Short mmCIF file of C-alpha atoms and ligand atoms in Angstrom, two decimals:
data_model
loop_
_atom_site.label_atom_id
_atom_site.label_comp_id
_atom_site.label_asym_id
_atom_site.label_seq_id
_atom_site.Cartn_x
_atom_site.Cartn_y
_atom_site.Cartn_z
CA MET A 98 -78.40 37.71 95.86
CA SER A 99 -77.95 37.93 99.57
CA PHE A 100 -80.00 37.73 102.69
CA VAL A 101 -80.23 41.13 104.30
CA ALA A 102 -81.48 42.41 107.62
CA ILE A 103 -83.56 45.54 107.34
CA ASP A 104 -83.16 48.21 109.98
CA GLY A 105 -85.75 50.91 110.37
CA PRO A 106 -85.07 54.61 109.91
CA GLY A 107 -82.03 55.69 111.88
CA GLY A 108 -79.13 55.18 109.46
CA PRO A 109 -76.64 57.96 108.72
CA ASP A 110 -79.09 59.88 106.57
CA GLY A 111 -82.14 58.81 108.56
CA ALA A 112 -83.29 56.27 105.98
CA ALA A 113 -83.97 52.57 106.46
CA GLU A 114 -81.03 50.31 105.63
CA ALA A 115 -80.38 46.79 104.41
CA ARG A 116 -77.42 45.02 106.06
CA GLU A 117 -75.93 42.02 104.31
CA ILE A 118 -76.05 38.74 106.25
CA ALA A 119 -72.95 36.54 105.84
CA ASP A 120 -74.66 33.16 105.58
CA HIS A 121 -78.31 32.61 106.47
CA PRO A 122 -80.89 34.40 108.57
CA PHE A 123 -81.49 31.60 111.09
CA GLY A 124 -80.10 31.52 114.62
CA ASN A 125 -77.88 34.51 115.31
CA PRO A 126 -76.81 35.72 111.87
CA SER A 127 -73.43 37.32 111.32
CA PHE A 128 -73.01 40.34 109.06
CA THR A 129 -70.51 41.16 106.30
CA GLY A 130 -70.46 44.87 107.10
CA ARG A 131 -71.87 45.83 103.71
CA ARG A 132 -75.01 47.95 103.88
CA TRP A 133 -77.21 49.93 101.50
CA PRO A 134 -80.10 52.37 101.79
CA LEU A 135 -83.25 50.25 101.62
CA ALA A 136 -84.48 52.39 98.73
CA ASP A 137 -81.52 51.18 96.62
CA VAL A 138 -82.20 47.48 97.18
CA ARG A 139 -84.49 45.31 95.08
CA LEU A 140 -86.17 42.90 97.46
CA LEU A 141 -86.82 39.34 96.31
CA ALA A 142 -89.02 36.86 98.16
CA PRO A 143 -87.65 36.87 101.73
CA ILE A 144 -87.21 33.09 101.75
CA LEU A 145 -87.41 30.17 99.34
CA PRO A 146 -89.23 27.57 101.44
CA SER A 147 -88.86 23.81 101.04
CA LYS A 148 -92.63 23.80 101.36
CA VAL A 149 -95.51 26.22 101.74
CA ILE A 150 -98.35 24.82 103.82
CA GLY A 151 -101.71 26.43 103.25
CA ILE A 152 -104.64 26.38 105.65
CA GLY A 153 -108.13 26.50 104.19
CA ARG A 154 -111.19 28.11 105.75
CA ASN A 155 -109.55 29.36 108.92
CA TYR A 156 -111.75 32.43 109.36
CA PHE A 157 -115.44 31.77 110.09
CA ALA A 158 -116.73 34.56 107.83
CA HIS A 159 -114.60 33.39 104.89
CA ALA A 160 -115.63 29.73 105.26
CA THR A 161 -119.27 30.67 105.16
CA GLU A 162 -118.97 33.30 102.37
CA LEU A 163 -118.19 30.47 99.96
CA GLY A 164 -120.99 28.30 101.33
CA ASN A 165 -118.62 25.91 103.10
CA ALA A 166 -118.88 24.38 106.55
CA VAL A 167 -116.51 25.55 109.25
CA PRO A 168 -113.90 22.79 109.62
CA ASP A 169 -113.43 20.97 112.91
CA GLU A 170 -109.72 20.49 112.27
CA PRO A 171 -107.26 22.47 110.10
CA MET A 172 -107.65 21.91 106.34
CA VAL A 173 -104.08 21.65 105.09
CA PHE A 174 -102.74 21.75 101.56
CA LEU A 175 -99.36 22.36 99.92
CA LYS A 176 -98.23 25.02 97.49
CA PRO A 177 -95.02 24.18 95.63
CA SER A 178 -91.92 26.28 96.25
CA THR A 179 -92.06 27.24 92.56
CA SER A 180 -95.23 29.24 93.29
CA VAL A 181 -93.24 31.72 95.42
CA ILE A 182 -92.48 35.21 94.10
CA GLY A 183 -91.36 38.35 95.85
CA PRO A 184 -92.70 41.88 96.16
CA GLY A 185 -93.19 43.65 92.84
CA ALA A 186 -93.05 40.44 90.78
CA ALA A 187 -96.01 39.71 88.52
CA ILE A 188 -98.79 37.24 89.30
CA ALA A 189 -99.38 35.42 85.99
CA MET A 190 -102.98 34.34 85.40
CA PRO A 191 -102.96 30.90 83.74
CA ALA A 192 -104.96 30.65 80.53
CA VAL A 193 -106.82 27.56 81.82
CA SER A 194 -108.52 29.61 84.55
CA HIS A 195 -111.16 32.30 84.20
CA ARG A 196 -111.35 33.17 87.90
CA VAL A 197 -108.10 33.90 89.74
CA ASP A 198 -108.67 35.22 93.27
CA TYR A 199 -106.47 37.06 95.75
CA GLU A 200 -106.33 35.76 99.34
CA GLY A 201 -104.47 38.05 101.73
CA GLU A 202 -102.94 36.15 104.65
CA LEU A 203 -100.52 36.33 107.57
CA ALA A 204 -97.66 33.89 106.90
CA VAL A 205 -95.51 32.23 109.57
CA VAL A 206 -91.86 31.46 108.75
CA ILE A 207 -90.31 28.51 110.60
CA GLY A 208 -86.90 29.10 112.18
CA ARG A 209 -85.51 25.65 112.93
CA PRO A 210 -86.07 21.98 112.09
CA CYS A 211 -88.91 20.67 114.19
CA HIS A 212 -91.26 17.73 114.47
CA ARG A 213 -94.19 17.09 116.81
CA VAL A 214 -94.17 20.55 118.32
CA ARG A 215 -96.75 21.17 121.03
CA ALA A 216 -98.90 24.26 120.56
CA ALA A 217 -97.59 25.72 123.80
CA ASP A 218 -94.00 25.47 122.47
CA ALA A 219 -94.71 26.75 118.96
CA SER A 220 -93.35 30.25 119.46
CA GLY A 221 -89.88 28.71 119.90
CA VAL A 222 -89.78 27.38 116.33
CA ILE A 223 -90.92 30.60 114.61
CA LEU A 224 -88.39 32.85 112.88
CA GLY A 225 -90.92 35.55 112.07
CA TYR A 226 -93.86 36.62 109.99
CA THR A 227 -94.52 37.98 106.53
CA CYS A 228 -97.40 38.90 104.25
CA ALA A 229 -98.71 36.37 101.75
CA ASN A 230 -101.14 36.20 98.90
CA ASP A 231 -102.56 32.67 98.55
CA VAL A 232 -103.53 33.20 94.92
CA THR A 233 -106.21 30.69 93.91
CA ALA A 234 -107.74 29.67 90.58
CA ARG A 235 -111.22 29.46 92.09
CA ASP A 236 -112.84 27.87 89.03
CA LEU A 237 -110.41 24.95 89.23
CA ARG A 238 -111.56 24.22 92.79
CA ALA A 239 -114.20 21.65 91.84
CA PRO A 240 -115.44 19.72 94.90
CA ASN A 241 -113.23 16.69 94.36
CA ALA A 242 -110.39 18.37 92.47
CA PRO A 243 -107.00 18.47 94.17
CA TRP A 244 -106.29 21.83 95.78
CA LEU A 245 -102.80 21.65 94.33
CA ARG A 246 -104.03 22.54 90.87
CA SER A 247 -105.99 25.61 91.93
CA LYS A 248 -103.30 26.78 94.35
CA GLY A 249 -100.05 25.61 92.80
CA PHE A 250 -99.39 27.59 89.63
CA ASP A 251 -96.09 29.44 89.26
CA THR A 252 -96.37 32.94 90.81
CA PHE A 253 -99.38 31.96 93.00
CA CYS A 254 -97.56 32.59 96.30
CA PRO A 255 -96.30 36.15 96.64
CA LEU A 256 -94.39 36.54 99.94
CA GLY A 257 -92.85 39.61 101.52
CA PRO A 258 -91.80 42.34 101.67
CA TRP A 259 -89.61 40.92 104.49
CA ILE A 260 -89.75 38.68 107.56
CA GLU A 261 -90.67 40.60 110.68
CA THR A 262 -89.07 38.94 113.69
CA GLU A 263 -90.50 41.32 116.31
CA LEU A 264 -94.25 40.89 116.05
CA ASP A 265 -97.07 39.82 118.32
CA PRO A 266 -99.29 38.12 115.72
CA SER A 267 -102.27 37.56 118.01
CA ASP A 268 -104.32 40.51 116.72
CA VAL A 269 -102.89 42.10 113.60
CA THR A 270 -104.94 43.33 110.67
CA VAL A 271 -104.78 41.68 107.25
CA THR A 272 -105.84 44.17 104.59
CA THR A 273 -106.03 43.41 100.88
CA THR A 274 -106.47 46.17 98.32
CA VAL A 275 -106.92 45.91 94.57
CA ASN A 276 -105.96 49.06 92.64
CA GLY A 277 -106.09 50.91 95.96
CA GLU A 278 -109.61 49.74 96.89
CA VAL A 279 -109.95 47.77 100.13
CA ARG A 280 -111.35 44.26 99.55
CA GLN A 281 -110.38 42.39 102.73
CA ASP A 282 -109.94 43.79 106.22
CA GLY A 283 -109.53 40.94 108.69
CA HIS A 284 -108.05 40.45 112.15
CA THR A 285 -105.95 37.45 113.18
CA ALA A 286 -107.85 37.45 116.49
CA ASP A 287 -110.65 35.84 114.42
CA LEU A 288 -108.57 32.84 113.32
CA ILE A 289 -110.40 29.56 114.03
CA PHE A 290 -107.15 27.66 114.62
CA GLY A 291 -104.38 29.80 116.11
CA LEU A 292 -100.74 29.67 115.16
CA GLY A 293 -99.79 27.25 117.93
CA GLU A 294 -102.51 24.80 116.93
CA LEU A 295 -101.49 25.06 113.26
CA ILE A 296 -97.82 24.35 114.01
CA GLU A 297 -98.77 21.44 116.26
CA TYR A 298 -101.05 20.01 113.59
CA CYS A 299 -98.63 20.44 110.68
CA SER A 300 -95.53 19.27 112.55
CA ALA A 301 -97.36 16.12 113.60
CA ILE A 302 -97.58 15.25 109.88
CA MET A 303 -94.18 16.35 108.61
CA THR A 304 -90.89 17.78 109.75
CA LEU A 305 -90.85 21.53 109.33
CA LEU A 306 -87.57 22.98 108.07
CA PRO A 307 -86.06 26.43 108.51
CA GLY A 308 -87.72 28.75 106.02
CA ASP A 309 -90.87 26.68 105.63
CA VAL A 310 -93.96 28.84 105.48
CA ILE A 311 -97.45 28.30 106.87
CA LEU A 312 -100.19 30.47 105.35
CA THR A 313 -102.70 30.94 108.14
CA GLY A 314 -105.85 31.39 106.05
CA THR A 315 -107.69 34.30 104.52
CA PRO A 316 -110.45 36.49 105.97
CA GLU A 317 -113.70 37.22 104.18
CA GLY A 318 -113.83 39.32 101.03
CA VAL A 319 -112.00 37.15 98.50
CA GLY A 320 -112.57 38.11 94.90
CA PRO A 321 -111.19 38.01 91.39
CA LEU A 322 -108.14 39.63 89.87
CA ALA A 323 -107.76 40.82 86.27
CA ALA A 324 -104.72 41.48 84.14
CA GLY A 325 -103.56 45.03 84.77
CA ASP A 326 -104.61 45.03 88.44
CA VAL A 327 -102.20 45.78 91.27
CA VAL A 328 -102.96 43.76 94.41
CA SER A 329 -101.55 44.55 97.82
CA VAL A 330 -101.60 42.56 101.07
CA ALA A 331 -100.73 44.58 104.15
CA VAL A 332 -100.35 43.08 107.62
CA SER A 333 -100.10 45.61 110.43
CA GLY A 334 -96.67 45.58 112.04
CA ILE A 335 -95.07 43.94 109.00
CA GLY A 336 -95.51 45.93 105.79
CA ASP A 337 -97.13 45.92 102.40
CA LEU A 338 -96.72 43.21 99.74
CA GLU A 339 -97.66 44.58 96.31
CA ASN A 340 -97.80 42.66 93.03
CA PRO A 341 -99.02 43.46 89.53
CA VAL A 342 -101.23 40.97 87.71
CA VAL A 343 -100.56 39.92 84.12
CA ALA A 344 -102.07 37.44 81.70
CA GLY A 345 -100.10 34.20 81.76
MG1 MG B 443 -105.85 30.76 101.56
#
């Protein structure tokens, strides 16, 4: 396994390429010189975070579709690093749940250790952005139940297909499809708390480390998955994160 940088079309045969990074993708990475056509590379999750911070109810229409109030400050929760999988890996539905939902989201990847970051300075601690599926066992989300149980199962945090470092995230589309049918079609311009506010809020609680991920919340249109489905989260300017669903 290696970190790779992905270059768009323009290689010797016109195809996109993966270039091997010598150590890690933070700062100014150095390269080994080895490269492959992107089509020949199997992509894993682009990062294994020390923590994945989720934000609940951060789009007005999603908060209200589930009958919840719109929060007056970010609703934060954690997903364990063991919930992370990469593109193409299977989401396993746990037998204890009868309602496992997709939640397509824009994810922010932190680029350097930081603590008490002001919103205005937040762009300086961001490595880039990726697509995320905040998979949720909705029926385990009883009013006083910990969010960890409904959000924390193995395979419940698909990330990928890569980290886009050149993106203006202020108004990108977040589109979720199930078996090719569009279920969510949101715009990050509708976020209640923007990325700067989220980083300020989270970094006031805990130190954020390189590779940590903040899931920025899901737009309206959440719904259930079934074994045999293929779910895709596409964020404009990044790419398409596709995962099959299997019975756990
Ligand atoms: Mg979510």
